[in-house]
Amino acid sequence: MIKRLNFLIFLVCCLSCFSSRAQSQKYVMVVHGGAGTILKKNMSAEKEQLYVEALRQSLQAGYNIIKRGGSSVDAVEAAIHILEDNPLFNAGKGAVFTNAGTNELDASIMEGEELKAGAVAGVTTIKNPISAARAVMEKSEHVLMAGRGAERFAQDCGLETVDPAYFKTEDRWRALQRALSADSAKAAAGKMSSKLSPSVVDEKFGTVGCVALDRSGNLAAGTSTGGMTNKKYGRIGDAPIIGAGTYCDNNTAGVSCTGWGEYFIRNAVAKTVCDLIAYKAYDIKKASEEVLKKVADMGGSGGLIILDRNGNAAMPFNTEGMYRGTVTTDGKIEVFIYK
Ligand code: ASP
């Protein structure tokens, strides 16, 4: 009997030790590579591996910076660079096409100590839009620059520019052709709505984002995207809108969103999540889920990543999948794709 009791006490101790270790898991960085109809049945093992590898590389690049005492802004920029340079993602090379057959890129970055922020919208020649967003934050008195002006500013700052053709990939081009055919079929059936909505919502995924926490306890968040396939007439999404696609405050959390941008702008998603934490004392998970539910109730879809200065992270989404990953203080990387 006593032996049994001892064994039970031992078991309870082990369990409580395990659960407190699980709870004390601290994250220093989270990344996403977009949310959407991402189903295992539609994914080859090779492609899945490529996504996993890219997310790992991105997390590792950011982690290396944090580990040697670098800033969260440096980590976010480095992690997003890797995803912008990878044609698998809808950011930088691999950006989706507009209705006019061009690639127009949006990006933003924000730091949580002084709430400084920078963003670029509708740019076509800046190789890494996240670096241009950072330049706006650090080297200008503005927060958001668009189009030609943003490109000129990036050039003046010495950032790498490319011919717009650099961003073109066959996969994204074919996605646009599918979207245009769907538009023509709808028009022929007399079903074309008078509203200009991105016609192929499921072809949009691949936006990238990152939130990092450095050793000084400062958070930074960034988001970069090509927007939505078949977007029209200078359409700007949520990614470069501070408060919608990106927000960061050391007192609450850093947030980067992905999804149907119009709904994220209308709900000021990133800032609203932070406000629920600040004013209603919600935890990061509850705050994120509440706002994403509102997005879904209105007909939108997507997800977000969130990290606070205590190293708590969450990555909720209301789509079939979201490319996403985390790295802990001790360098343990985990990557996920499906629900
Ligand atoms: N939020 C982006 C946009 O609307 C797209 C995405 O995240 O997939 O431009």
CSV table of C-alpha atoms and ligand atoms in Angstrom, one decimal:
chain,number,residue,atom,x,y,z
A,1,MET,CA,0.0,0.0,0.0
A,2,ILE,CA,2.8,2.4,1.0
A,3,LYS,CA,4.8,1.4,-2.0
A,4,ARG,CA,1.8,2.2,-4.2
A,5,LEU,CA,1.3,5.6,-2.5
A,6,ASN,CA,5.0,6.4,-3.0
A,7,PHE,CA,4.7,5.5,-6.7
A,8,LEU,CA,1.6,7.7,-7.0
A,9,ILE,CA,3.4,10.7,-5.4
A,10,PHE,CA,6.4,10.1,-7.7
A,11,LEU,CA,4.1,10.1,-10.7
A,12,VAL,CA,2.3,13.3,-9.7
A,13,CYS,CA,5.7,15.0,-9.2
A,14,CYS,CA,6.9,13.9,-12.6
A,15,LEU,CA,3.7,15.1,-14.3
A,16,SER,CA,3.8,18.5,-12.5
A,17,CYS,CA,7.5,18.9,-13.3
A,18,PHE,CA,6.8,18.1,-17.0
A,19,SER,CA,3.8,20.5,-17.2
A,20,SER,CA,5.7,23.4,-15.6
A,21,ARG,CA,8.6,22.7,-18.0
A,22,ALA,CA,6.1,22.7,-20.9
A,23,GLN,CA,4.6,26.0,-19.7
A,24,SER,CA,8.1,27.6,-19.2
A,25,GLN,CA,8.9,27.0,-22.9
A,26,LYS,CA,9.9,30.5,-24.0
A,27,TYR,CA,10.0,31.5,-27.6
A,28,VAL,CA,12.3,34.2,-29.1
A,29,MET,CA,10.9,34.2,-32.6
A,30,VAL,CA,7.8,33.1,-34.7
A,31,VAL,CA,7.5,33.2,-38.5
A,32,HIS,CA,4.7,32.6,-41.0
A,33,GLY,CA,4.7,32.0,-44.7
A,34,GLY,CA,1.0,32.7,-45.3
A,35,ALA,CA,-2.4,31.1,-44.6
A,36,GLY,CA,-4.9,29.6,-47.0
A,37,THR,CA,-6.3,26.4,-48.4
A,38,ILE,CA,-3.2,24.4,-47.7
A,39,LEU,CA,-4.2,20.7,-47.7
A,40,LYS,CA,-1.9,17.7,-47.2
A,41,LYS,CA,-3.6,15.9,-50.0
A,42,ASN,CA,-2.6,18.6,-52.5
A,43,MET,CA,1.0,18.8,-51.4
A,44,SER,CA,3.8,16.5,-52.6
A,45,ALA,CA,6.4,15.3,-50.1
A,46,GLU,CA,9.1,17.1,-51.9
A,47,LYS,CA,7.3,20.4,-51.9
A,48,GLU,CA,6.4,20.1,-48.2
A,49,GLN,CA,10.1,19.5,-47.5
A,50,LEU,CA,11.0,22.7,-49.4
A,51,TYR,CA,8.6,24.7,-47.3
A,52,VAL,CA,9.8,23.2,-44.1
A,53,GLU,CA,13.4,23.8,-45.0
A,54,ALA,CA,12.7,27.5,-46.0
A,55,LEU,CA,10.9,28.2,-42.7
A,56,ARG,CA,13.7,26.5,-40.8
A,57,GLN,CA,16.4,28.6,-42.5
A,58,SER,CA,14.4,31.7,-41.8
A,59,LEU,CA,14.1,30.9,-38.1
A,60,GLN,CA,17.7,29.9,-37.9
A,61,ALA,CA,18.9,33.2,-39.5
A,62,GLY,CA,16.9,35.2,-37.0
A,63,TYR,CA,17.8,33.1,-34.1
A,64,ASN,CA,21.6,33.4,-34.8
A,65,ILE,CA,21.2,37.2,-34.6
A,66,ILE,CA,19.2,37.1,-31.3
A,67,LYS,CA,21.7,34.5,-29.8
A,68,ARG,CA,24.7,36.8,-30.3
A,69,GLY,CA,22.8,39.7,-28.8
A,70,GLY,CA,21.6,41.4,-32.0
A,71,SER,CA,18.4,43.4,-32.1
A,72,SER,CA,14.9,42.0,-32.8
A,73,VAL,CA,14.6,44.4,-35.8
A,74,ASP,CA,17.8,42.8,-37.3
A,75,ALA,CA,16.4,39.4,-36.7
A,76,VAL,CA,13.0,40.2,-38.3
A,77,GLU,CA,14.7,41.7,-41.3
A,78,ALA,CA,17.1,38.7,-41.8
A,79,ALA,CA,14.3,36.1,-41.3
A,80,ILE,CA,12.0,37.9,-43.8
A,81,HIS,CA,14.9,38.3,-46.4
A,82,ILE,CA,15.2,34.6,-46.6
A,83,LEU,CA,11.5,34.1,-47.4
A,84,GLU,CA,11.4,37.1,-49.8
A,85,ASP,CA,14.3,35.6,-51.8
A,86,ASN,CA,12.5,32.2,-52.0
A,87,PRO,CA,10.1,31.9,-54.9
A,88,LEU,CA,7.8,29.6,-52.9
A,89,PHE,CA,6.4,32.5,-51.0
A,90,ASN,CA,4.2,35.4,-52.0
A,91,ALA,CA,6.8,38.1,-51.1
A,92,GLY,CA,9.8,39.4,-53.0
A,93,LYS,CA,10.6,36.9,-55.7
A,94,GLY,CA,7.5,34.7,-56.1
A,95,ALA,CA,5.0,37.6,-55.5
A,96,VAL,CA,1.6,37.1,-57.0
A,97,PHE,CA,0.5,39.1,-60.1
A,98,THR,CA,-1.9,41.9,-60.3
A,99,ASN,CA,-4.8,42.0,-62.8
A,100,ALA,CA,-2.5,44.0,-65.1
A,101,GLY,CA,0.2,41.3,-65.0
A,102,THR,CA,2.6,43.2,-62.7
A,103,ASN,CA,4.1,42.4,-59.3
A,104,GLU,CA,3.4,45.1,-56.7
A,105,LEU,CA,4.9,44.5,-53.3
A,106,ASP,CA,3.9,45.7,-49.8
A,107,ALA,CA,5.9,45.5,-46.5
A,108,SER,CA,6.0,46.9,-43.0
A,109,ILE,CA,8.1,46.7,-39.9
A,110,MET,CA,7.6,48.0,-36.3
A,111,GLU,CA,9.6,47.9,-33.1
A,112,GLY,CA,8.0,47.7,-29.7
A,113,GLU,CA,10.2,50.0,-27.5
A,114,GLU,CA,9.4,53.4,-29.0
A,115,LEU,CA,6.7,52.2,-31.4
A,116,LYS,CA,8.6,53.3,-34.5
A,117,ALA,CA,7.3,51.9,-37.7
A,118,GLY,CA,8.0,52.0,-41.5
A,119,ALA,CA,6.2,50.6,-44.5
A,120,VAL,CA,6.3,50.6,-48.3
A,121,ALA,CA,3.3,49.9,-50.6
A,122,GLY,CA,2.9,49.1,-54.3
A,123,VAL,CA,6.7,48.9,-55.1
A,124,THR,CA,7.9,47.1,-58.2
A,125,THR,CA,11.7,47.3,-58.2
A,126,ILE,CA,12.9,46.9,-54.6
A,127,LYS,CA,14.4,43.4,-54.2
A,128,ASN,CA,13.7,43.2,-50.5
A,129,PRO,CA,10.7,45.4,-49.5
A,130,ILE,CA,11.2,44.6,-45.8
A,131,SER,CA,14.5,46.5,-45.9
A,132,ALA,CA,12.8,49.4,-47.6
A,133,ALA,CA,10.2,49.4,-44.8
A,134,ARG,CA,13.0,49.4,-42.3
A,135,ALA,CA,14.7,52.3,-44.1
A,136,VAL,CA,11.5,54.3,-43.9
A,137,MET,CA,11.3,53.6,-40.2
A,138,GLU,CA,14.9,54.5,-39.5
A,139,LYS,CA,15.9,57.0,-42.1
A,140,SER,CA,12.8,59.1,-42.8
A,141,GLU,CA,10.4,61.1,-40.8
A,142,HIS,CA,7.5,59.1,-42.4
A,143,VAL,CA,5.8,55.8,-41.7
A,144,LEU,CA,4.4,54.8,-45.1
A,145,MET,CA,5.8,55.5,-48.6
A,146,ALA,CA,4.2,54.2,-51.8
A,147,GLY,CA,5.1,53.5,-55.4
A,148,ARG,CA,7.7,55.5,-57.3
A,149,GLY,CA,8.5,57.7,-54.3
A,150,ALA,CA,9.2,54.7,-52.1
A,151,GLU,CA,11.4,53.2,-54.8
A,152,ARG,CA,13.4,56.4,-55.2
A,153,PHE,CA,13.8,56.6,-51.4
A,154,ALA,CA,15.1,53.0,-51.3
A,155,GLN,CA,17.6,53.7,-54.1
A,156,ASP,CA,18.8,56.8,-52.2
A,157,CYS,CA,19.3,54.6,-49.2
A,158,GLY,CA,21.5,52.3,-51.2
A,159,LEU,CA,19.1,49.4,-51.2
A,160,GLU,CA,19.3,46.8,-54.0
A,161,THR,CA,16.8,47.4,-56.9
A,162,VAL,CA,16.0,45.0,-59.7
A,163,ASP,CA,14.2,44.9,-63.0
A,164,PRO,CA,10.4,44.2,-62.3
A,165,ALA,CA,10.8,41.0,-64.3
A,166,TYR,CA,12.9,39.6,-61.4
A,167,PHE,CA,9.8,38.9,-59.4
A,168,LYS,CA,8.1,36.8,-62.1
A,169,THR,CA,7.6,33.1,-61.5
A,170,GLU,CA,5.7,30.6,-63.7
A,171,ASP,CA,3.5,29.3,-60.9
A,172,ARG,CA,2.2,32.7,-60.0
A,173,TRP,CA,1.8,33.6,-63.6
A,174,ARG,CA,-0.4,30.5,-64.1
A,175,ALA,CA,-2.4,31.5,-61.0
A,176,LEU,CA,-3.2,34.8,-62.6
A,177,GLN,CA,-4.3,33.1,-65.8
A,178,ARG,CA,-6.6,30.9,-63.8
A,179,ALA,CA,-8.0,33.9,-62.1
A,180,LEU,CA,-8.5,35.8,-65.3
A,181,SER,CA,-10.3,32.8,-66.9
A,182,ALA,CA,-12.5,32.5,-63.9
A,183,ASP,CA,-13.4,36.3,-64.3
A,184,SER,CA,-14.2,35.7,-68.0
A,185,ALA,CA,-16.4,32.7,-67.2
A,186,LYS,CA,-18.3,34.8,-64.6
A,187,ALA,CA,-18.6,37.7,-66.9
A,188,ALA,CA,-20.0,35.4,-69.6
A,189,ALA,CA,-22.5,34.0,-67.2
A,190,GLY,CA,-23.5,37.6,-66.2
A,191,LYS,CA,-22.3,37.0,-62.7
A,192,MET,CA,-19.6,39.6,-62.5
A,193,SER,CA,-20.2,41.6,-59.3
A,194,SER,CA,-19.8,45.4,-59.6
A,195,LYS,CA,-17.4,45.2,-56.7
A,196,LEU,CA,-13.7,44.8,-57.4
A,197,SER,CA,-12.8,41.8,-55.2
A,198,PRO,CA,-9.7,39.6,-55.7
A,199,SER,CA,-11.3,36.8,-57.7
A,200,VAL,CA,-9.3,33.9,-56.6
A,201,VAL,CA,-9.0,34.1,-52.8
A,202,ASP,CA,-7.3,30.7,-52.5
A,203,GLU,CA,-4.5,31.7,-54.8
A,204,LYS,CA,-3.2,34.3,-52.5
A,205,PHE,CA,-1.3,32.4,-49.8
A,206,GLY,CA,2.4,32.9,-49.2
A,207,THR,CA,2.7,36.3,-47.5
A,208,VAL,CA,5.5,36.2,-45.0
A,209,GLY,CA,5.9,37.6,-41.5
A,210,CYS,CA,8.0,37.4,-38.4
A,211,VAL,CA,8.0,38.5,-34.7
A,212,ALA,CA,11.2,38.4,-32.7
A,213,LEU,CA,12.2,39.1,-29.1
A,214,ASP,CA,15.8,40.1,-28.4
A,215,ARG,CA,17.9,39.8,-25.3
A,216,SER,CA,17.2,43.4,-24.2
A,217,GLY,CA,13.5,42.4,-24.1
A,218,ASN,CA,12.5,44.4,-27.2
A,219,LEU,CA,10.0,43.0,-29.7
A,220,ALA,CA,9.9,43.7,-33.4
A,221,ALA,CA,7.3,42.5,-36.0
A,222,GLY,CA,7.4,42.6,-39.8
A,223,THR,CA,5.2,41.5,-42.8
A,224,SER,CA,6.0,41.3,-46.5
A,225,THR,CA,3.7,40.3,-49.4
A,226,GLY,CA,2.9,40.5,-53.1
A,227,GLY,CA,-0.8,40.9,-52.0
A,228,MET,CA,-3.6,39.0,-53.7
A,229,THR,CA,-3.6,37.4,-57.1
A,230,ASN,CA,-5.6,39.5,-59.6
A,231,LYS,CA,-5.7,42.6,-57.4
A,232,LYS,CA,-6.7,45.7,-59.2
A,233,TYR,CA,-5.8,49.4,-59.8
A,234,GLY,CA,-3.2,50.1,-57.2
A,235,ARG,CA,-4.8,48.0,-54.5
A,236,ILE,CA,-2.9,48.0,-51.2
A,237,GLY,CA,-3.5,45.3,-48.7
A,238,ASP,CA,-3.1,45.1,-44.9
A,239,ALA,CA,0.6,44.1,-44.9
A,240,PRO,CA,1.9,47.7,-45.1
A,241,ILE,CA,-0.8,49.2,-42.9
A,242,ILE,CA,0.5,49.6,-39.3
A,243,GLY,CA,-2.3,48.4,-37.0
A,244,ALA,CA,-3.8,46.1,-39.6
A,245,GLY,CA,-1.2,43.6,-40.9
A,246,THR,CA,1.6,44.5,-38.4
A,247,TYR,CA,1.8,45.9,-34.9
A,248,CYS,CA,4.3,45.8,-32.1
A,249,ASP,CA,4.4,47.1,-28.6
A,250,ASN,CA,6.7,45.8,-25.9
A,251,ASN,CA,3.8,46.3,-23.4
A,252,THR,CA,1.5,44.0,-25.2
A,253,ALA,CA,2.9,41.9,-28.1
A,254,GLY,CA,4.2,41.8,-31.7
A,255,VAL,CA,1.8,40.7,-34.4
A,256,SER,CA,2.1,39.8,-38.1
A,257,CYS,CA,-1.0,38.9,-40.0
A,258,THR,CA,-1.8,37.0,-43.2
A,259,GLY,CA,-5.1,36.6,-45.0
A,260,TRP,CA,-7.7,38.5,-47.0
A,261,GLY,CA,-6.3,42.0,-46.4
A,262,GLU,CA,-9.5,44.0,-46.8
A,263,TYR,CA,-11.0,42.3,-43.7
A,264,PHE,CA,-7.7,42.7,-41.8
A,265,ILE,CA,-7.8,46.4,-42.6
A,266,ARG,CA,-11.4,46.9,-41.7
A,267,ASN,CA,-10.9,45.2,-38.3
A,268,ALA,CA,-7.5,46.8,-37.7
A,269,VAL,CA,-6.6,43.3,-36.6
A,270,ALA,CA,-3.0,43.6,-35.3
A,271,LYS,CA,-3.7,46.7,-33.2
A,272,THR,CA,-7.1,45.3,-32.0
A,273,VAL,CA,-5.4,42.2,-30.7
A,274,CYS,CA,-2.9,44.3,-28.8
A,275,ASP,CA,-5.7,46.5,-27.4
A,276,LEU,CA,-7.5,43.5,-26.0
A,277,ILE,CA,-4.3,42.6,-24.2
A,278,ALA,CA,-3.7,46.1,-23.0
A,279,TYR,CA,-7.3,47.2,-22.0
A,280,LYS,CA,-9.0,43.9,-21.3
A,281,ALA,CA,-6.1,41.9,-19.9
A,282,TYR,CA,-6.8,39.1,-22.4
A,283,ASP,CA,-4.0,36.6,-22.9
A,284,ILE,CA,-2.4,36.5,-26.4
A,285,LYS,CA,-4.3,33.4,-27.5
A,286,LYS,CA,-7.7,34.7,-26.4
A,287,ALA,CA,-7.1,38.1,-27.9
A,288,SER,CA,-6.0,36.7,-31.3
A,289,GLU,CA,-8.8,34.2,-31.5
A,290,GLU,CA,-11.5,36.8,-30.7
A,291,VAL,CA,-10.3,39.2,-33.5
A,292,LEU,CA,-9.9,36.4,-36.0
A,293,LYS,CA,-13.5,35.2,-35.2
A,294,LYS,CA,-14.7,38.7,-36.1
A,295,VAL,CA,-12.8,38.5,-39.4
A,296,ALA,CA,-14.4,35.1,-40.1
A,297,ASP,CA,-17.9,36.3,-39.1
A,298,MET,CA,-17.6,39.1,-41.7
A,299,GLY,CA,-16.6,36.6,-44.4
A,300,GLY,CA,-12.8,37.0,-44.2
A,301,SER,CA,-10.1,34.4,-43.6
A,302,GLY,CA,-6.5,34.2,-42.5
A,303,GLY,CA,-4.3,33.9,-39.5
A,304,LEU,CA,-1.6,35.6,-37.5
A,305,ILE,CA,1.5,35.1,-35.4
A,306,ILE,CA,2.0,36.7,-32.0
A,307,LEU,CA,4.8,36.9,-29.5
A,308,ASP,CA,5.0,38.8,-26.2
A,309,ARG,CA,8.0,40.0,-24.2
A,310,ASN,CA,7.6,37.0,-21.8
A,311,GLY,CA,8.3,34.6,-24.7
A,312,ASN,CA,4.7,33.5,-25.0
A,313,ALA,CA,3.7,32.7,-28.6
A,314,ALA,CA,0.5,31.8,-30.5
A,315,MET,CA,-0.2,31.2,-34.2
A,316,PRO,CA,-4.0,30.9,-34.7
A,317,PHE,CA,-5.7,30.8,-38.2
A,318,ASN,CA,-9.1,30.1,-39.6
A,319,THR,CA,-8.0,28.6,-42.9
A,320,GLU,CA,-7.1,25.0,-43.8
A,321,GLY,CA,-3.4,25.7,-43.1
A,322,MET,CA,-0.7,28.2,-42.4
A,323,TYR,CA,3.0,27.9,-43.0
A,324,ARG,CA,4.5,28.7,-39.6
A,325,GLY,CA,7.2,28.0,-37.2
A,326,THR,CA,8.8,28.9,-33.8
A,327,VAL,CA,12.2,28.9,-32.2
A,328,THR,CA,12.8,28.8,-28.5
A,329,THR,CA,15.4,30.5,-26.3
A,330,ASP,CA,17.6,27.4,-26.5
A,331,GLY,CA,17.3,27.2,-30.3
A,332,LYS,CA,14.7,24.5,-30.7
A,333,ILE,CA,13.0,25.0,-34.1
A,334,GLU,CA,9.5,23.7,-34.9
A,335,VAL,CA,7.7,24.1,-38.2
A,336,PHE,CA,4.0,23.4,-39.0
A,337,ILE,CA,1.8,23.6,-42.1
A,338,TYR,CA,-1.6,22.1,-41.6
A,339,LYS,CA,-4.3,22.5,-39.0
B,1,ASP,N1,-2.8,39.9,-46.5
B,1,ASP,C1,-2.3,39.9,-47.8
B,1,ASP,C2,-3.0,41.0,-48.6
B,1,ASP,O1,-4.2,41.0,-48.5
B,1,ASP,C3,-2.4,38.6,-48.5
B,1,ASP,C4,-2.0,37.4,-47.7
B,1,ASP,O2,-1.7,37.5,-46.5
B,1,ASP,O3,-2.1,36.3,-48.2
B,1,ASP,O4,-2.4,41.7,-49.4
